[in-house]
Tab-separated table of C-alpha atoms in Angstrom:
chain	number	residue	atom	x	y	z
A	86	MET	CA	45.567	113.660	88.794
A	87	SER	CA	43.771	112.667	91.996
A	88	ALA	CA	45.528	112.311	95.347
A	89	ASP	CA	44.730	108.578	95.414
A	90	LEU	CA	46.285	108.077	91.997
A	91	GLU	CA	49.351	110.069	93.012
A	92	LEU	CA	49.772	107.897	96.092
A	93	ALA	CA	49.279	104.733	94.038
A	94	GLN	CA	51.971	105.939	91.627
A	95	LEU	CA	54.292	106.651	94.527
A	96	LEU	CA	53.862	103.171	95.984
A	97	SER	CA	54.611	101.647	92.592
A	98	LEU	CA	57.689	103.836	92.184
A	99	HIS	CA	58.911	102.842	95.651
A	100	SER	CA	58.846	99.170	94.681
A	101	LEU	CA	60.637	99.883	91.412
A	102	THR	CA	63.227	102.073	93.125
A	103	LYS	CA	63.999	99.375	95.679
A	104	GLU	CA	64.695	96.800	92.979
A	105	VAL	CA	66.808	99.199	90.902
A	106	SER	CA	68.765	100.189	94.019
A	107	GLN	CA	69.452	96.559	94.907
A	108	ALA	CA	70.646	95.839	91.364
A	109	CYS	CA	72.909	98.906	91.258
A	110	LEU	CA	74.402	98.185	94.683
A	111	ARG	CA	75.045	94.566	93.720
A	112	HIS	CA	77.002	95.688	90.650
A	113	LEU	CA	78.831	98.405	92.603
A	114	LYS	CA	79.956	95.986	95.312
A	115	ALA	CA	81.204	93.472	92.745
A	116	GLN	CA	83.165	96.138	90.887
A	117	ILE	CA	84.686	97.624	94.031
A	118	GLU	CA	85.574	94.167	95.327
A	119	ALA	CA	87.609	93.693	92.150
A	120	MET	CA	89.339	97.017	92.906
A	121	ALA	CA	90.001	96.214	96.573
A	122	PRO	CA	93.811	96.666	96.339
A	123	LEU	CA	93.242	100.242	95.123
A	124	PHE	CA	91.452	101.088	98.377
A	125	ARG	CA	94.354	100.196	100.662
A	126	PRO	CA	95.219	103.198	102.895
A	127	ARG	CA	98.857	102.147	102.555
A	128	ARG	CA	98.765	103.414	98.977
A	129	TYR	CA	99.197	106.947	100.334
A	130	LEU	CA	100.335	106.317	103.923
A	131	GLY	CA	102.903	103.577	103.339
A	132	ASP	CA	104.512	102.366	106.554
A	133	ARG	CA	102.719	105.059	108.571
A	134	ILE	CA	99.879	102.549	108.931
A	135	GLU	CA	100.388	99.045	110.281
A	136	ALA	CA	100.369	96.095	107.874
A	137	ALA	CA	102.496	93.117	106.959
A	138	GLY	CA	105.700	93.935	105.121
A	139	LYS	CA	107.268	97.238	104.129
A	140	GLU	CA	105.754	99.717	101.710
A	141	SER	CA	107.560	102.961	101.059
A	142	VAL	CA	105.545	105.949	99.841
A	143	PRO	CA	107.554	109.148	99.144
A	144	ALA	CA	104.845	111.522	100.411
A	145	ALA	CA	103.775	109.357	103.376
A	146	ASP	CA	104.859	111.867	106.051
A	147	ARG	CA	103.042	114.730	104.354
A	148	ASN	CA	99.961	112.590	103.801
A	149	LEU	CA	99.942	111.477	107.429
A	150	ALA	CA	100.216	115.093	108.581
A	151	ASP	CA	97.231	116.036	106.402
A	152	LEU	CA	95.234	113.127	107.829
A	153	GLN	CA	96.151	114.111	111.386
A	154	GLU	CA	95.087	117.699	110.700
A	155	LEU	CA	91.752	116.568	109.249
A	156	TYR	CA	91.065	114.171	112.122
A	157	ALA	CA	91.927	116.804	114.748
A	158	ARG	CA	89.477	119.202	113.072
A	159	VAL	CA	86.518	116.801	113.081
A	160	ALA	CA	87.107	114.600	116.147
A	161	VAL	CA	86.243	116.955	119.002
A	162	LYS	CA	82.888	118.369	117.917
A	163	PRO	CA	80.412	116.695	117.888
A	164	PHE	CA	82.143	113.371	118.647
A	165	ASP	CA	83.997	114.268	121.873
A	166	LEU	CA	87.096	112.341	120.795
A	167	ARG	CA	90.715	113.071	121.562
A	168	PRO	CA	92.135	114.864	118.512
A	169	GLU	CA	95.507	113.102	118.432
A	170	LEU	CA	96.462	110.392	115.971
A	171	ARG	CA	99.662	108.525	116.709
A	172	ALA	CA	101.751	106.819	114.048
A	173	PRO	CA	101.828	104.134	112.980
A	174	LEU	CA	98.058	103.975	112.705
A	175	GLU	CA	96.297	100.693	113.422
A	176	SER	CA	95.731	98.390	110.481
A	177	VAL	CA	92.518	98.975	108.520
A	178	THR	CA	90.852	96.282	106.439
A	179	THR	CA	89.939	97.014	102.826
A	180	GLN	CA	86.476	95.571	103.443
A	181	LEU	CA	84.026	98.395	102.761
A	182	GLN	CA	80.552	99.223	103.994
A	183	PHE	CA	77.795	101.053	102.139
A	184	ASP	CA	75.183	103.154	103.933
A	185	GLU	CA	72.342	104.904	102.123
A	186	TRP	CA	72.719	108.670	102.116
A	187	GLU	CA	70.039	110.316	104.225
A	188	TYR	CA	69.111	113.843	105.200
A	189	THR	CA	66.457	115.636	107.225
A	190	HIS	CA	63.665	117.506	105.454
A	191	ALA	CA	61.144	119.772	107.172
A	192	THR	CA	57.629	119.532	105.759
A	193	GLU	CA	54.350	121.158	106.759
A	194	THR	CA	51.507	118.839	107.730
A	195	ASP	CA	48.011	119.264	109.173
A	196	ARG	CA	49.623	118.950	112.606
A	197	GLY	CA	52.286	121.582	111.915
A	198	TRP	CA	55.887	121.277	110.790
A	199	GLN	CA	57.448	117.833	110.883
A	200	SER	CA	61.045	116.686	110.350
A	201	ILE	CA	61.239	113.701	108.055
A	202	ARG	CA	64.327	111.556	107.572
A	203	VAL	CA	64.759	111.094	103.829
A	204	THR	CA	66.988	108.408	102.336
A	205	THR	CA	68.446	108.540	98.825
A	206	PRO	CA	68.351	104.912	97.630
A	207	LEU	CA	70.819	105.322	94.752
A	208	THR	CA	73.500	107.171	96.710
A	209	TRP	CA	75.696	105.417	99.270
A	210	VAL	CA	78.250	106.575	101.804
A	211	VAL	CA	81.274	104.347	101.308
A	212	SER	CA	83.687	103.807	104.183
A	213	TYR	CA	85.976	101.190	105.639
A	214	ALA	CA	83.908	98.676	107.578
A	215	THR	CA	83.215	99.330	111.269
A	216	SER	CA	80.776	98.056	113.867
A	217	TYR	CA	78.757	101.265	113.456
A	218	SER	CA	76.555	102.106	110.496
A	219	LEU	CA	76.047	105.742	109.535
A	220	ALA	CA	72.546	105.611	111.041
A	221	THR	CA	73.946	104.252	114.331
A	222	LEU	CA	76.552	107.016	114.485
A	223	ARG	CA	73.904	109.686	113.914
A	224	SER	CA	71.745	108.154	116.623
A	225	VAL	CA	74.642	108.134	119.096
A	226	VAL	CA	75.585	111.730	118.302
A	227	ALA	CA	71.936	112.741	118.790
A	228	GLY	CA	72.043	111.137	122.224
A	229	SER	CA	69.492	108.432	121.495
A	230	GLY	CA	71.859	105.482	121.322
A	231	GLN	CA	74.395	103.845	123.615
A	232	ARG	CA	77.820	105.352	122.966
A	233	ASP	CA	80.855	103.147	122.328
A	234	VAL	CA	83.852	105.461	122.204
A	235	ASP	CA	86.018	102.986	120.287
A	236	ALA	CA	83.295	102.460	117.684
A	237	VAL	CA	82.791	106.211	117.250
A	238	ARG	CA	86.525	106.736	116.848
A	239	ALA	CA	86.769	103.879	114.346
A	240	PHE	CA	84.012	105.335	112.159
A	241	VAL	CA	85.406	108.869	112.272
A	242	LEU	CA	88.962	107.746	111.513
A	243	ARG	CA	87.879	105.501	108.656
A	244	ALA	CA	85.737	108.226	107.127
A	245	CYS	CA	88.782	110.509	107.208
A	246	LEU	CA	90.966	107.772	105.693
A	247	MET	CA	88.497	107.293	102.831
A	248	SER	CA	88.233	111.011	102.155
A	249	GLU	CA	92.000	111.407	102.098
A	250	LEU	CA	92.356	108.369	99.806
A	251	PHE	CA	90.229	110.044	97.135
A	252	SER	CA	92.003	113.350	97.727
A	253	LYS	CA	95.529	111.924	97.404
A	254	ILE	CA	94.717	109.495	94.548
A	255	PRO	CA	92.229	111.323	92.275
A	256	ALA	CA	92.617	108.638	89.593
A	257	LEU	CA	90.445	106.410	91.781
A	258	ALA	CA	87.489	108.762	91.365
A	259	ASP	CA	88.244	108.984	87.633
A	260	LEU	CA	88.067	105.194	87.414
A	261	LEU	CA	84.699	105.009	89.159
A	262	GLU	CA	83.320	107.894	87.141
A	263	GLY	CA	84.390	105.990	84.026
A	264	LEU	CA	81.987	103.304	85.249
A	265	ARG	CA	79.263	105.999	85.370
A	266	TYR	CA	79.277	106.528	89.131
A	267	LYS	CA	79.367	109.999	90.657
A	268	ILE	CA	81.817	110.610	93.501
A	269	GLU	CA	81.300	113.403	96.021
A	270	VAL	CA	82.524	114.349	99.478
A	271	ARG	CA	79.609	115.567	101.577
A	272	LYS	CA	78.846	116.612	105.132
A	273	LEU	CA	75.831	116.205	107.403
A	274	PRO	CA	74.899	119.026	109.806
A	275	GLN	CA	74.631	116.573	112.712
A	276	LEU	CA	78.160	115.272	112.109
A	277	GLY	CA	80.037	118.551	111.897
A	278	ASP	CA	82.882	118.674	109.385
A	279	LEU	CA	83.223	114.898	109.040
A	280	PRO	CA	83.845	114.220	105.327
A	281	LEU	CA	81.667	111.443	103.905
A	282	VAL	CA	82.525	109.995	100.503
A	283	THR	CA	79.389	109.181	98.522
A	284	ILE	CA	79.011	107.095	95.384
A	285	SER	CA	75.879	107.633	93.305
A	286	ALA	CA	74.450	105.401	90.603
A	287	PRO	CA	74.004	106.989	87.154
A	288	PHE	CA	70.234	107.257	87.694
A	289	ARG	CA	68.600	110.048	89.669
A	290	THR	CA	66.048	109.895	92.456
A	291	PHE	CA	63.752	112.680	93.599
A	292	ARG	CA	61.552	113.716	96.501
A	293	PRO	CA	57.954	114.435	95.447
A	294	ALA	CA	55.764	117.260	96.755
A	295	ASP	CA	55.755	117.722	100.533
A	296	LYS	CA	52.056	116.874	100.823
A	297	LEU	CA	52.668	113.468	99.285
A	298	VAL	CA	55.829	112.916	101.339
A	299	ALA	CA	53.940	113.656	104.563
A	300	MET	CA	51.072	111.401	103.536
A	301	ALA	CA	53.353	108.486	102.612
A	302	SER	CA	55.499	108.765	105.737
A	303	GLY	CA	52.346	108.923	107.861
A	304	LEU	CA	50.950	105.792	106.264
A	305	ALA	CA	54.261	104.050	106.985
A	306	GLY	CA	53.716	104.854	110.653
A	307	GLY	CA	56.876	106.888	111.111
A	308	ASP	CA	58.865	109.958	110.121
A	309	SER	CA	60.940	108.510	107.291
A	310	PHE	CA	60.691	108.558	103.513
A	311	ALA	CA	62.776	107.225	100.618
A	312	GLU	CA	63.226	109.175	97.422
A	313	VAL	CA	61.973	107.464	94.258
A	314	LEU	CA	63.510	106.764	90.879
A	315	ASP	CA	63.377	109.379	88.142
A	316	VAL	CA	62.410	106.989	85.338
A	317	ASP	CA	63.379	109.538	82.672
A	318	SER	CA	66.968	109.394	83.925
A	319	VAL	CA	67.005	105.682	83.043
A	320	HIS	CA	65.738	106.262	79.515
A	321	ASN	CA	68.028	109.249	78.959
A	322	LEU	CA	71.228	107.759	80.368
A	323	SER	CA	74.183	109.146	78.467
A	324	ASP	CA	77.465	107.433	77.747
A	325	PRO	CA	80.401	109.906	77.911
A	326	LEU	CA	82.694	107.643	75.866
A	327	ARG	CA	80.051	107.191	73.174
A	328	ASP	CA	79.365	110.938	73.111
A	329	GLU	CA	83.068	111.701	72.718
A	330	ALA	CA	83.428	109.121	69.954
A	331	ILE	CA	80.446	110.584	68.074
A	332	GLU	CA	81.981	114.032	68.363
A	333	LEU	CA	85.238	112.719	66.877
A	334	VAL	CA	83.393	110.990	64.054
A	335	GLN	CA	81.575	114.213	63.237
A	336	ARG	CA	84.793	116.212	63.431
A	337	HIS	CA	86.488	113.896	60.962
A	338	LYS	CA	83.412	113.963	58.718
A	339	VAL	CA	83.445	110.214	58.292
A	340	GLU	CA	80.428	108.880	56.416
A	341	ILE	CA	79.330	105.295	56.902
């Protein structure tokens, strides 16, 4: 296959991937909006976080101590924040934000090695809403953006709250995985040990050969690239419930 044809395929896949990503994110947001009460930090912190009314949680003190330990571990480096968290914590809205997962990939070009920022369109970092996006936080940490200490603290704290929510209430991940999403806690080298909860659609994306990545990012006039949809993963999507039911049918030797 010629280089021109490969590039033409890539451009077509980029358009397809964008539309699939928009559709998946639209469904994800609608489903999570319906689950909003399940994302309340008070579910595991109780009265240790400010909110209207009383809400007693038996393990609230232990959960708060775990959160404080996590925050103290990630706050100082590279964010230069004070490591203390005082109870009760400030109220946190259940409104969520979704940022595309991105990473840095080094590729060799005619001009030498180049770092390219690669986004994964079907994987999102989910966190409680703040004035900073993930991209803004990375820019600030890298020293190329204006730093707002309160905004940095808000993002870091809310990322920790989200991570601890999934840790303390694993049934929440089970529920989302039942809807075919994949839940992971990841880290980015630039952000130290900050835990970032990601939700991935049931379809995969991939990064093509470096030569094509460098060519496409160069044509776009920058140093960024978005992975593209693995179309086979759409055609071959499995259904765990269906697979389990088929296994049971076969085990019982039922003939229809």
